[in-house]
Amino acid sequence: MAQAAARGLREIVFSDREEAEAHISGLADSISHVDFDDDGFYLTYAGGSLGQCSLHRGATSALSYEVSESDELHFVVMQSGATRFSEARRDGEAAPQRSALLLGPASRGRSEVVQDSTGISMITTRQAVRVYAERLVGQELGRTLDGIGTVSLDLLADPVAATLARNVAGVFHELQALGRSGLSSLALAHFDDLLLGLVCVTASPVVRDAVRDHQPNSGSKSVRQARDYIHAHAAEPISFSQLATRLGVGLRSLQIAFRRELGCSPRDYLIACRLEVARARLMAAGEGVTVTQIALECGFTDMAVFARKYRENFGERPSETLRRR
């Protein structure tokens, strides 16, 4: 096993299959019987704890493992490849930009990761989620969260799950970047709080409904209208102060509403939309079309920023997507 130098998240490149299997088994109480395929074994892992949540990223050859009932919740989002989870009564899949997996305390089955996959998982505990959820809704939830099993999340249809997926990937990459200069406990607590809040409303319809009922209608309406406008004009220059005025709210109120309901700023949401449009155009591009041309058409003027954010979100360079069209 060779360990790469990393002052942020701990990064490990495994050369021994048995050591890799033991490492993955030790990441969570619910994971066991890890088995890599014989052909073409490799695993590059990086991960660490924020406090109540931990993040784990692996670039890997094909493998499988068993998941048993535990006190944990796992949220799995893929950047390439796919993960399939099978249990007695249902199946689920995590695939880039389309779906994610939430494995609750009651999940029990087998997970299979296809060859050449890269994915990020967030692991937290049922107790941490319950405490945070009760703080959100202002009442005790009893055993509401105990029965959560396997949930396959459609990221195209569920904006809350999509927001959690973006933030899991975003926080991981922020930890990698900021870790080089050292992270304060305040920064870690902020990231921890953000992910716990999002996983609460993603995991439990009861919590989601309660949070929605506690939100002012004007805030929810302004966010909904702002999102519609951003989607319709993603490639154009957008002034958020002018947009807020147009919606009849203050800019600060709009920013707070976005953070509360979507877990990101209006500008972050705009960038995410532009990246989605850029990816779709890269995948459908004809001969002679360049990455720079598409980036400019989608509202990006700094090619270095575009390339960095694209890779953070999709796990590959824009040029790699263009070559696969």
PDB file of C-alpha atoms in Angstrom:
ATOM      1  CA  MET A   1       0.000   0.000   0.000  1.00  0.00           C
ATOM      2  CA  ALA A   2       1.400   3.401  -0.960  1.00  0.00           C
ATOM      3  CA  GLN A   3       0.080   6.544   0.698  1.00  0.00           C
ATOM      4  CA  ALA A   4       0.051   9.782  -1.282  1.00  0.00           C
ATOM      5  CA  ALA A   5       0.955  13.050   0.379  1.00  0.00           C
ATOM      6  CA  ALA A   6      -2.221  14.934   1.277  1.00  0.00           C
ATOM      7  CA  ARG A   7      -2.698  17.513   3.990  1.00  0.00           C
ATOM      8  CA  GLY A   8      -6.450  17.687   3.460  1.00  0.00           C
ATOM      9  CA  LEU A   9      -8.403  14.482   3.091  1.00  0.00           C
ATOM     10  CA  ARG A  10      -6.342  11.360   3.644  1.00  0.00           C
ATOM     11  CA  GLU A  11      -5.533   9.822   0.257  1.00  0.00           C
ATOM     12  CA  ILE A  12      -4.393   6.241  -0.275  1.00  0.00           C
ATOM     13  CA  VAL A  13      -3.479   4.313  -3.401  1.00  0.00           C
ATOM     14  CA  PHE A  14      -3.860   0.580  -2.795  1.00  0.00           C
ATOM     15  CA  SER A  15      -1.765  -2.008  -4.563  1.00  0.00           C
ATOM     16  CA  ASP A  16      -2.799  -4.952  -2.383  1.00  0.00           C
ATOM     17  CA  ARG A  17      -6.290  -6.337  -2.901  1.00  0.00           C
ATOM     18  CA  GLU A  18      -6.714  -7.761   0.611  1.00  0.00           C
ATOM     19  CA  GLU A  19      -5.661  -4.492   2.220  1.00  0.00           C
ATOM     20  CA  ALA A  20      -8.161  -2.624   0.046  1.00  0.00           C
ATOM     21  CA  GLU A  21     -10.961  -5.008   1.031  1.00  0.00           C
ATOM     22  CA  ALA A  22     -10.115  -4.646   4.719  1.00  0.00           C
ATOM     23  CA  HIS A  23     -10.010  -0.857   4.408  1.00  0.00           C
ATOM     24  CA  ILE A  24     -13.462  -0.605   2.832  1.00  0.00           C
ATOM     25  CA  SER A  25     -14.890  -3.022   5.413  1.00  0.00           C
ATOM     26  CA  GLY A  26     -13.598  -0.720   8.145  1.00  0.00           C
ATOM     27  CA  LEU A  27     -15.255   2.423   6.823  1.00  0.00           C
ATOM     28  CA  ALA A  28     -18.684   1.586   8.257  1.00  0.00           C
ATOM     29  CA  ASP A  29     -20.303  -0.881  10.655  1.00  0.00           C
ATOM     30  CA  SER A  30     -22.794  -1.936   7.984  1.00  0.00           C
ATOM     31  CA  ILE A  31     -20.200  -2.908   5.315  1.00  0.00           C
ATOM     32  CA  SER A  32     -18.769  -6.446   5.175  1.00  0.00           C
ATOM     33  CA  HIS A  33     -17.608  -9.199   2.811  1.00  0.00           C
ATOM     34  CA  VAL A  34     -15.910  -6.808   0.400  1.00  0.00           C
ATOM     35  CA  ASP A  35     -14.698  -8.598  -2.735  1.00  0.00           C
ATOM     36  CA  PHE A  36     -12.832  -7.079  -5.689  1.00  0.00           C
ATOM     37  CA  ASP A  37     -12.976  -8.804  -9.057  1.00  0.00           C
ATOM     38  CA  ASP A  38      -9.788 -10.636  -9.962  1.00  0.00           C
ATOM     39  CA  ASP A  39      -9.174  -8.747 -13.206  1.00  0.00           C
ATOM     40  CA  GLY A  40      -7.577  -5.306 -13.198  1.00  0.00           C
ATOM     41  CA  PHE A  41      -7.743  -4.537  -9.472  1.00  0.00           C
ATOM     42  CA  TYR A  42      -7.152  -0.943  -8.368  1.00  0.00           C
ATOM     43  CA  LEU A  43      -8.439   1.450  -5.709  1.00  0.00           C
ATOM     44  CA  THR A  44      -7.590   5.068  -5.003  1.00  0.00           C
ATOM     45  CA  TYR A  45      -9.312   6.278  -1.833  1.00  0.00           C
ATOM     46  CA  ALA A  46      -9.572   9.616  -0.056  1.00  0.00           C
ATOM     47  CA  GLY A  47     -11.755  10.459   2.903  1.00  0.00           C
ATOM     48  CA  GLY A  48     -12.163  11.957   6.315  1.00  0.00           C
ATOM     49  CA  SER A  49     -14.593  13.105   8.992  1.00  0.00           C
ATOM     50  CA  LEU A  50     -16.311  16.475   9.331  1.00  0.00           C
ATOM     51  CA  GLY A  51     -17.721  15.634  12.752  1.00  0.00           C
ATOM     52  CA  GLN A  52     -21.142  13.978  12.511  1.00  0.00           C
ATOM     53  CA  CYS A  53     -20.650  13.220   8.813  1.00  0.00           C
ATOM     54  CA  SER A  54     -17.771  11.547   7.011  1.00  0.00           C
ATOM     55  CA  LEU A  55     -17.004  11.659   3.295  1.00  0.00           C
ATOM     56  CA  HIS A  56     -15.362   8.886   1.271  1.00  0.00           C
ATOM     57  CA  ARG A  57     -14.329   8.963  -2.381  1.00  0.00           C
ATOM     58  CA  GLY A  58     -13.077   5.964  -4.315  1.00  0.00           C
ATOM     59  CA  ALA A  59     -11.910   5.434  -7.888  1.00  0.00           C
ATOM     60  CA  THR A  60     -12.086   1.698  -8.294  1.00  0.00           C
ATOM     61  CA  SER A  61     -12.233  -1.459 -10.322  1.00  0.00           C
ATOM     62  CA  ALA A  62     -15.303  -3.669 -10.023  1.00  0.00           C
ATOM     63  CA  LEU A  63     -16.200  -4.852  -6.520  1.00  0.00           C
ATOM     64  CA  SER A  64     -19.092  -6.001  -4.373  1.00  0.00           C
ATOM     65  CA  TYR A  65     -19.923  -5.872  -0.669  1.00  0.00           C
ATOM     66  CA  GLU A  66     -22.679  -6.753   1.762  1.00  0.00           C
ATOM     67  CA  VAL A  67     -24.710  -4.138   3.644  1.00  0.00           C
ATOM     68  CA  SER A  68     -26.402  -5.068   6.930  1.00  0.00           C
ATOM     69  CA  GLU A  69     -28.794  -3.240   9.256  1.00  0.00           C
ATOM     70  CA  SER A  70     -26.998  -0.696  11.427  1.00  0.00           C
ATOM     71  CA  ASP A  71     -27.262   2.714  13.044  1.00  0.00           C
ATOM     72  CA  GLU A  72     -25.973   4.414   9.891  1.00  0.00           C
ATOM     73  CA  LEU A  73     -27.256   6.269   6.862  1.00  0.00           C
ATOM     74  CA  HIS A  74     -25.233   6.171   3.644  1.00  0.00           C
ATOM     75  CA  PHE A  75     -25.779   8.566   0.742  1.00  0.00           C
ATOM     76  CA  VAL A  76     -24.011   7.458  -2.441  1.00  0.00           C
ATOM     77  CA  VAL A  77     -23.492   9.669  -5.512  1.00  0.00           C
ATOM     78  CA  MET A  78     -21.482   8.639  -8.562  1.00  0.00           C
ATOM     79  CA  GLN A  79     -19.173  10.725 -10.741  1.00  0.00           C
ATOM     80  CA  SER A  80     -18.570   7.913 -13.238  1.00  0.00           C
ATOM     81  CA  GLY A  81     -19.624   4.296 -13.577  1.00  0.00           C
ATOM     82  CA  ALA A  82     -22.478   3.019 -11.394  1.00  0.00           C
ATOM     83  CA  THR A  83     -23.378   1.280  -8.141  1.00  0.00           C
ATOM     84  CA  ARG A  84     -26.279  -1.170  -7.963  1.00  0.00           C
ATOM     85  CA  PHE A  85     -27.861  -2.248  -4.694  1.00  0.00           C
ATOM     86  CA  SER A  86     -30.102  -5.311  -4.407  1.00  0.00           C
ATOM     87  CA  GLU A  87     -32.131  -6.553  -1.468  1.00  0.00           C
ATOM     88  CA  ALA A  88     -35.066  -8.879  -0.984  1.00  0.00           C
ATOM     89  CA  ARG A  89     -37.826  -6.485  -1.993  1.00  0.00           C
ATOM     90  CA  ARG A  90     -36.216  -3.791  -4.123  1.00  0.00           C
ATOM     91  CA  ASP A  91     -33.247  -2.701  -6.195  1.00  0.00           C
ATOM     92  CA  GLY A  92     -31.650   0.693  -6.552  1.00  0.00           C
ATOM     93  CA  GLU A  93     -28.903   2.315  -8.580  1.00  0.00           C
ATOM     94  CA  ALA A  94     -26.637   5.345  -8.350  1.00  0.00           C
ATOM     95  CA  ALA A  95     -25.583   6.694 -11.759  1.00  0.00           C
ATOM     96  CA  PRO A  96     -23.900  10.028 -12.600  1.00  0.00           C
ATOM     97  CA  GLN A  97     -26.323  12.962 -12.810  1.00  0.00           C
ATOM     98  CA  ARG A  98     -29.362  10.652 -12.865  1.00  0.00           C
ATOM     99  CA  SER A  99     -29.760   8.828  -9.583  1.00  0.00           C
ATOM    100  CA  ALA A 100     -28.341   8.419  -6.096  1.00  0.00           C
ATOM    101  CA  LEU A 101     -28.751   5.851  -3.339  1.00  0.00           C
ATOM    102  CA  LEU A 102     -29.788   6.418   0.243  1.00  0.00           C
ATOM    103  CA  LEU A 103     -29.147   3.353   2.409  1.00  0.00           C
ATOM    104  CA  GLY A 104     -30.940   3.798   5.716  1.00  0.00           C
ATOM    105  CA  PRO A 105     -30.598   1.891   9.000  1.00  0.00           C
ATOM    106  CA  ALA A 106     -32.993  -0.805   7.757  1.00  0.00           C
ATOM    107  CA  SER A 107     -31.097  -1.465   4.498  1.00  0.00           C
ATOM    108  CA  ARG A 108     -29.860  -4.988   4.039  1.00  0.00           C
ATOM    109  CA  GLY A 109     -28.524  -6.385   0.788  1.00  0.00           C
ATOM    110  CA  ARG A 110     -25.652  -6.474  -1.687  1.00  0.00           C
ATOM    111  CA  SER A 111     -23.982  -3.580  -3.463  1.00  0.00           C
ATOM    112  CA  GLU A 112     -22.120  -4.017  -6.745  1.00  0.00           C
ATOM    113  CA  VAL A 113     -19.827  -1.350  -8.187  1.00  0.00           C
ATOM    114  CA  VAL A 114     -19.089  -1.635 -11.900  1.00  0.00           C
ATOM    115  CA  GLN A 115     -15.603  -1.435 -13.409  1.00  0.00           C
ATOM    116  CA  ASP A 116     -13.921   1.993 -13.561  1.00  0.00           C
ATOM    117  CA  SER A 117     -16.321   3.744 -11.197  1.00  0.00           C
ATOM    118  CA  THR A 118     -15.728   6.865  -9.154  1.00  0.00           C
ATOM    119  CA  GLY A 119     -18.145   7.707  -6.378  1.00  0.00           C
ATOM    120  CA  ILE A 120     -18.517   9.675  -3.165  1.00  0.00           C
ATOM    121  CA  SER A 121     -20.426   8.426  -0.133  1.00  0.00           C
ATOM    122  CA  MET A 122     -21.498  10.380   2.900  1.00  0.00           C
ATOM    123  CA  ILE A 123     -21.953   8.379   6.091  1.00  0.00           C
ATOM    124  CA  THR A 124     -23.665   9.616   9.228  1.00  0.00           C
ATOM    125  CA  THR A 125     -25.634   8.080  12.081  1.00  0.00           C
ATOM    126  CA  ARG A 126     -29.334   7.720  12.744  1.00  0.00           C
ATOM    127  CA  GLN A 127     -28.874   9.576  16.055  1.00  0.00           C
ATOM    128  CA  ALA A 128     -27.148  12.541  14.386  1.00  0.00           C
ATOM    129  CA  VAL A 129     -29.915  12.781  11.793  1.00  0.00           C
ATOM    130  CA  ARG A 130     -32.641  12.515  14.437  1.00  0.00           C
ATOM    131  CA  VAL A 131     -31.138  15.236  16.624  1.00  0.00           C
ATOM    132  CA  TYR A 132     -30.732  17.588  13.669  1.00  0.00           C
ATOM    133  CA  ALA A 133     -34.211  16.798  12.297  1.00  0.00           C
ATOM    134  CA  GLU A 134     -35.838  17.494  15.668  1.00  0.00           C
ATOM    135  CA  ARG A 135     -34.029  20.811  15.768  1.00  0.00           C
ATOM    136  CA  LEU A 136     -35.375  21.614  12.300  1.00  0.00           C
ATOM    137  CA  VAL A 137     -39.011  20.771  13.014  1.00  0.00           C
ATOM    138  CA  GLY A 138     -39.063  21.780  16.686  1.00  0.00           C
ATOM    139  CA  GLN A 139     -40.533  18.527  18.007  1.00  0.00           C
ATOM    140  CA  GLU A 140     -39.536  14.987  18.944  1.00  0.00           C
ATOM    141  CA  LEU A 141     -39.695  12.463  16.105  1.00  0.00           C
ATOM    142  CA  GLY A 142     -39.574   9.252  18.121  1.00  0.00           C
ATOM    143  CA  ARG A 143     -38.808   6.290  15.876  1.00  0.00           C
ATOM    144  CA  THR A 144     -39.749   8.056  12.623  1.00  0.00           C
ATOM    145  CA  LEU A 145     -36.274   7.611  11.130  1.00  0.00           C
ATOM    146  CA  ASP A 146     -35.684   4.034  12.304  1.00  0.00           C
ATOM    147  CA  GLY A 147     -37.509   2.321   9.463  1.00  0.00           C
ATOM    148  CA  ILE A 148     -35.707   4.075   6.610  1.00  0.00           C
ATOM    149  CA  GLY A 149     -34.443   1.415   4.237  1.00  0.00           C
ATOM    150  CA  THR A 150     -33.135   1.662   0.698  1.00  0.00           C
ATOM    151  CA  VAL A 151     -34.280   4.700  -1.262  1.00  0.00           C
ATOM    152  CA  SER A 152     -33.396   5.165  -4.931  1.00  0.00           C
ATOM    153  CA  LEU A 153     -33.409   8.903  -5.620  1.00  0.00           C
ATOM    154  CA  ASP A 154     -34.164  10.398  -9.030  1.00  0.00           C
ATOM    155  CA  LEU A 155     -31.881  13.443  -9.196  1.00  0.00           C
ATOM    156  CA  LEU A 156     -33.726  14.844 -12.209  1.00  0.00           C
ATOM    157  CA  ALA A 157     -37.106  14.779 -10.459  1.00  0.00           C
ATOM    158  CA  ASP A 158     -36.124  15.473  -6.839  1.00  0.00           C
ATOM    159  CA  PRO A 159     -34.464  18.900  -6.433  1.00  0.00           C
ATOM    160  CA  VAL A 160     -33.689  18.300  -2.742  1.00  0.00           C
ATOM    161  CA  ALA A 161     -31.819  15.069  -3.482  1.00  0.00           C
ATOM    162  CA  ALA A 162     -30.048  16.775  -6.387  1.00  0.00           C
ATOM    163  CA  THR A 163     -28.969  19.566  -4.062  1.00  0.00           C
ATOM    164  CA  LEU A 164     -27.622  17.052  -1.550  1.00  0.00           C
ATOM    165  CA  ALA A 165     -25.707  15.283  -4.343  1.00  0.00           C
ATOM    166  CA  ARG A 166     -24.146  18.554  -5.530  1.00  0.00           C
ATOM    167  CA  ASN A 167     -23.174  19.554  -2.026  1.00  0.00           C
ATOM    168  CA  VAL A 168     -21.664  16.179  -1.101  1.00  0.00           C
ATOM    169  CA  ALA A 169     -19.400  16.437  -4.148  1.00  0.00           C
ATOM    170  CA  GLY A 170     -18.785  20.144  -3.586  1.00  0.00           C
ATOM    171  CA  VAL A 171     -17.864  19.794   0.085  1.00  0.00           C
ATOM    172  CA  PHE A 172     -15.513  16.930  -0.711  1.00  0.00           C
ATOM    173  CA  HIS A 173     -13.661  19.012  -3.279  1.00  0.00           C
ATOM    174  CA  GLU A 174     -13.622  22.032  -0.966  1.00  0.00           C
ATOM    175  CA  LEU A 175     -12.008  19.886   1.719  1.00  0.00           C
ATOM    176  CA  GLN A 176      -9.367  18.783  -0.758  1.00  0.00           C
ATOM    177  CA  ALA A 177      -8.642  22.349  -1.813  1.00  0.00           C
ATOM    178  CA  LEU A 178      -8.811  24.054   1.585  1.00  0.00           C
ATOM    179  CA  GLY A 179      -7.002  21.240   3.340  1.00  0.00           C
ATOM    180  CA  ARG A 180      -3.760  22.301   1.733  1.00  0.00           C
ATOM    181  CA  SER A 181      -3.730  25.452   3.843  1.00  0.00           C
ATOM    182  CA  GLY A 182      -5.532  24.030   6.882  1.00  0.00           C
ATOM    183  CA  LEU A 183      -9.217  23.965   7.768  1.00  0.00           C
ATOM    184  CA  SER A 184     -10.620  25.714  10.810  1.00  0.00           C
ATOM    185  CA  SER A 185     -13.036  23.927  13.123  1.00  0.00           C
ATOM    186  CA  LEU A 186     -15.609  26.560  12.129  1.00  0.00           C
ATOM    187  CA  ALA A 187     -15.351  25.587   8.455  1.00  0.00           C
ATOM    188  CA  LEU A 188     -15.708  21.902   9.287  1.00  0.00           C
ATOM    189  CA  ALA A 189     -18.747  22.598  11.461  1.00  0.00           C
ATOM    190  CA  HIS A 190     -20.350  24.612   8.656  1.00  0.00           C
ATOM    191  CA  PHE A 191     -19.916  21.789   6.134  1.00  0.00           C
ATOM    192  CA  ASP A 192     -21.138  19.231   8.672  1.00  0.00           C
ATOM    193  CA  ASP A 193     -24.237  21.296   9.415  1.00  0.00           C
ATOM    194  CA  LEU A 194     -25.003  21.828   5.725  1.00  0.00           C
ATOM    195  CA  LEU A 195     -24.886  18.126   4.844  1.00  0.00           C
ATOM    196  CA  LEU A 196     -26.830  17.018   7.929  1.00  0.00           C
ATOM    197  CA  GLY A 197     -29.628  19.455   7.137  1.00  0.00           C
ATOM    198  CA  LEU A 198     -29.887  18.266   3.549  1.00  0.00           C
ATOM    199  CA  VAL A 199     -29.796  14.564   4.405  1.00  0.00           C
ATOM    200  CA  CYS A 200     -32.565  15.101   6.978  1.00  0.00           C
ATOM    201  CA  VAL A 201     -35.037  16.453   4.438  1.00  0.00           C
ATOM    202  CA  THR A 202     -33.875  13.958   1.786  1.00  0.00           C
ATOM    203  CA  ALA A 203     -34.257  10.916   4.023  1.00  0.00           C
ATOM    204  CA  SER A 204     -37.611  11.616   5.642  1.00  0.00           C
ATOM    205  CA  PRO A 205     -40.814  12.848   3.947  1.00  0.00           C
ATOM    206  CA  VAL A 206     -42.103  13.649   7.439  1.00  0.00           C
ATOM    207  CA  VAL A 207     -39.204  16.013   8.064  1.00  0.00           C
ATOM    208  CA  ARG A 208     -39.434  17.480   4.572  1.00  0.00           C
ATOM    209  CA  ASP A 209     -43.136  18.256   4.967  1.00  0.00           C
ATOM    210  CA  ALA A 210     -42.610  19.719   8.424  1.00  0.00           C
ATOM    211  CA  VAL A 211     -39.805  21.980   7.204  1.00  0.00           C
ATOM    212  CA  ARG A 212     -41.888  23.073   4.225  1.00  0.00           C
ATOM    213  CA  ASP A 213     -44.827  23.897   6.514  1.00  0.00           C
ATOM    214  CA  HIS A 214     -42.557  26.084   8.668  1.00  0.00           C
ATOM    215  CA  GLN A 215     -41.262  28.099   5.691  1.00  0.00           C
ATOM    216  CA  PRO A 216     -42.903  31.402   4.746  1.00  0.00           C
ATOM    217  CA  ASN A 217     -44.792  31.072   1.484  1.00  0.00           C
ATOM    218  CA  SER A 218     -43.119  34.191   0.097  1.00  0.00           C
ATOM    219  CA  GLY A 219     -39.682  32.635   0.529  1.00  0.00           C
ATOM    220  CA  SER A 220     -40.640  29.371  -1.160  1.00  0.00           C
ATOM    221  CA  LYS A 221     -42.386  31.239  -3.953  1.00  0.00           C
ATOM    222  CA  SER A 222     -39.429  33.541  -4.566  1.00  0.00           C
ATOM    223  CA  VAL A 223     -37.013  30.604  -4.742  1.00  0.00           C
ATOM    224  CA  ARG A 224     -39.294  28.718  -7.099  1.00  0.00           C
ATOM    225  CA  GLN A 225     -39.637  31.728  -9.400  1.00  0.00           C
ATOM    226  CA  ALA A 226     -35.896  32.463  -9.230  1.00  0.00           C
ATOM    227  CA  ARG A 227     -35.071  28.853 -10.144  1.00  0.00           C
ATOM    228  CA  ASP A 228     -37.449  29.004 -13.117  1.00  0.00           C
ATOM    229  CA  TYR A 229     -35.816  32.218 -14.298  1.00  0.00           C
ATOM    230  CA  ILE A 230     -32.292  30.815 -13.883  1.00  0.00           C
ATOM    231  CA  HIS A 231     -33.168  27.685 -15.852  1.00  0.00           C
ATOM    232  CA  ALA A 232     -34.680  29.772 -18.650  1.00  0.00           C
ATOM    233  CA  HIS A 233     -31.745  32.231 -18.843  1.00  0.00           C
ATOM    234  CA  ALA A 234     -28.807  30.129 -17.590  1.00  0.00           C
ATOM    235  CA  ALA A 235     -26.488  31.037 -20.475  1.00  0.00           C
ATOM    236  CA  GLU A 236     -27.174  34.761 -20.163  1.00  0.00           C
ATOM    237  CA  PRO A 237     -25.668  37.319 -17.742  1.00  0.00           C
ATOM    238  CA  ILE A 238     -27.912  37.460 -14.655  1.00  0.00           C
ATOM    239  CA  SER A 239     -27.978  40.258 -12.082  1.00  0.00           C
ATOM    240  CA  PHE A 240     -29.272  38.728  -8.863  1.00  0.00           C
ATOM    241  CA  SER A 241     -30.021  42.120  -7.338  1.00  0.00           C
ATOM    242  CA  GLN A 242     -32.216  42.927 -10.336  1.00  0.00           C
ATOM    243  CA  LEU A 243     -33.794  39.473 -10.191  1.00  0.00           C
ATOM    244  CA  ALA A 244     -34.606  39.927  -6.499  1.00  0.00           C
ATOM    245  CA  THR A 245     -36.201  43.316  -7.216  1.00  0.00           C
ATOM    246  CA  ARG A 246     -38.213  41.766 -10.031  1.00  0.00           C
ATOM    247  CA  LEU A 247     -39.502  39.118  -7.603  1.00  0.00           C
ATOM    248  CA  GLY A 248     -40.353  41.695  -4.943  1.00  0.00           C
ATOM    249  CA  VAL A 249     -37.822  40.550  -2.338  1.00  0.00           C
ATOM    250  CA  GLY A 250     -34.497  41.813  -1.064  1.00  0.00           C
ATOM    251  CA  LEU A 251     -31.295  40.284  -2.400  1.00  0.00           C
ATOM    252  CA  ARG A 252     -30.241  39.143   1.073  1.00  0.00           C
ATOM    253  CA  SER A 253     -33.663  37.548   1.672  1.00  0.00           C
ATOM    254  CA  LEU A 254     -33.371  35.676  -1.617  1.00  0.00           C
ATOM    255  CA  GLN A 255     -29.874  34.442  -0.729  1.00  0.00           C
ATOM    256  CA  ILE A 256     -31.035  33.252   2.696  1.00  0.00           C
ATOM    257  CA  ALA A 257     -34.066  31.495   1.182  1.00  0.00           C
ATOM    258  CA  PHE A 258     -31.828  29.671  -1.329  1.00  0.00           C
ATOM    259  CA  ARG A 259     -29.483  28.549   1.445  1.00  0.00           C
ATOM    260  CA  ARG A 260     -32.361  27.350   3.587  1.00  0.00           C
ATOM    261  CA  GLU A 261     -34.300  25.524   0.895  1.00  0.00           C
ATOM    262  CA  LEU A 262     -31.602  24.363  -1.538  1.00  0.00           C
ATOM    263  CA  GLY A 263     -28.397  24.462   0.469  1.00  0.00           C
ATOM    264  CA  CYS A 264     -26.598  26.765  -1.979  1.00  0.00           C
ATOM    265  CA  SER A 265     -26.472  30.414  -3.091  1.00  0.00           C
ATOM    266  CA  PRO A 266     -28.308  31.686  -6.191  1.00  0.00           C
ATOM    267  CA  ARG A 267     -24.926  32.063  -7.937  1.00  0.00           C
ATOM    268  CA  ASP A 268     -23.952  28.480  -7.078  1.00  0.00           C
ATOM    269  CA  TYR A 269     -27.283  27.312  -8.469  1.00  0.00           C
ATOM    270  CA  LEU A 270     -26.693  29.275 -11.680  1.00  0.00           C
ATOM    271  CA  ILE A 271     -23.232  27.755 -12.116  1.00  0.00           C
ATOM    272  CA  ALA A 272     -24.648  24.247 -11.552  1.00  0.00           C
ATOM    273  CA  CYS A 273     -27.294  24.876 -14.221  1.00  0.00           C
ATOM    274  CA  ARG A 274     -24.690  26.176 -16.660  1.00  0.00           C
ATOM    275  CA  LEU A 275     -22.533  23.110 -16.057  1.00  0.00           C
ATOM    276  CA  GLU A 276     -25.494  20.814 -16.754  1.00  0.00           C
ATOM    277  CA  VAL A 277     -26.220  22.651 -20.017  1.00  0.00           C
ATOM    278  CA  ALA A 278     -22.535  22.530 -20.986  1.00  0.00           C
ATOM    279  CA  ARG A 279     -22.355  18.779 -20.335  1.00  0.00           C
ATOM    280  CA  ALA A 280     -25.442  18.114 -22.429  1.00  0.00           C
ATOM    281  CA  ARG A 281     -24.007  20.165 -25.300  1.00  0.00           C
ATOM    282  CA  LEU A 282     -20.595  18.480 -25.059  1.00  0.00           C
ATOM    283  CA  MET A 283     -22.215  15.054 -25.228  1.00  0.00           C
ATOM    284  CA  ALA A 284     -24.271  16.067 -28.279  1.00  0.00           C
ATOM    285  CA  ALA A 285     -21.612  18.163 -30.046  1.00  0.00           C
ATOM    286  CA  GLY A 286     -20.892  17.655 -33.716  1.00  0.00           C
ATOM    287  CA  GLU A 287     -17.534  17.561 -35.470  1.00  0.00           C
ATOM    288  CA  GLY A 288     -15.436  20.703 -35.170  1.00  0.00           C
ATOM    289  CA  VAL A 289     -17.120  21.982 -31.997  1.00  0.00           C
ATOM    290  CA  THR A 290     -14.641  22.926 -29.254  1.00  0.00           C
ATOM    291  CA  VAL A 291     -14.828  22.973 -25.469  1.00  0.00           C
ATOM    292  CA  THR A 292     -14.108  26.710 -25.444  1.00  0.00           C
ATOM    293  CA  GLN A 293     -16.961  27.394 -27.840  1.00  0.00           C
ATOM    294  CA  ILE A 294     -19.464  25.497 -25.705  1.00  0.00           C
ATOM    295  CA  ALA A 295     -18.187  27.038 -22.461  1.00  0.00           C
ATOM    296  CA  LEU A 296     -18.649  30.548 -23.850  1.00  0.00           C
ATOM    297  CA  GLU A 297     -22.111  29.696 -25.153  1.00  0.00           C
ATOM    298  CA  CYS A 298     -23.065  28.526 -21.651  1.00  0.00           C
ATOM    299  CA  GLY A 299     -21.988  31.741 -19.934  1.00  0.00           C
ATOM    300  CA  PHE A 300     -18.458  30.847 -18.820  1.00  0.00           C
ATOM    301  CA  THR A 301     -15.737  33.381 -19.610  1.00  0.00           C
ATOM    302  CA  ASP A 302     -12.865  31.909 -17.569  1.00  0.00           C
ATOM    303  CA  MET A 303     -11.837  28.597 -19.133  1.00  0.00           C
ATOM    304  CA  ALA A 304      -9.714  27.546 -16.138  1.00  0.00           C
ATOM    305  CA  VAL A 305     -12.639  28.037 -13.735  1.00  0.00           C
ATOM    306  CA  PHE A 306     -14.967  26.206 -16.110  1.00  0.00           C
ATOM    307  CA  ALA A 307     -12.595  23.225 -16.434  1.00  0.00           C
ATOM    308  CA  ARG A 308     -12.042  23.023 -12.672  1.00  0.00           C
ATOM    309  CA  LYS A 309     -15.722  23.184 -11.739  1.00  0.00           C
ATOM    310  CA  TYR A 310     -16.668  20.784 -14.521  1.00  0.00           C
ATOM    311  CA  ARG A 311     -14.226  18.192 -13.263  1.00  0.00           C
ATOM    312  CA  GLU A 312     -15.370  18.688  -9.655  1.00  0.00           C
ATOM    313  CA  ASN A 313     -18.993  18.050 -10.640  1.00  0.00           C
ATOM    314  CA  PHE A 314     -18.617  15.290 -13.221  1.00  0.00           C
ATOM    315  CA  GLY A 315     -15.324  13.596 -12.366  1.00  0.00           C
ATOM    316  CA  GLU A 316     -13.745  14.181 -15.776  1.00  0.00           C
ATOM    317  CA  ARG A 317     -12.391  17.013 -17.934  1.00  0.00           C
ATOM    318  CA  PRO A 318     -14.693  18.694 -20.493  1.00  0.00           C
ATOM    319  CA  SER A 319     -12.401  17.459 -23.275  1.00  0.00           C
ATOM    320  CA  GLU A 320     -12.931  13.866 -22.080  1.00  0.00           C
ATOM    321  CA  THR A 321     -16.704  14.276 -22.334  1.00  0.00           C
ATOM    322  CA  LEU A 322     -16.315  15.771 -25.805  1.00  0.00           C
ATOM    323  CA  ARG A 323     -14.193  12.829 -26.983  1.00  0.00           C
ATOM    324  CA  ARG A 324     -16.832  10.329 -25.767  1.00  0.00           C
ATOM    325  CA  ARG A 325     -19.695  11.854 -27.746  1.00  0.00           C
TER     326      ARG A 325
END
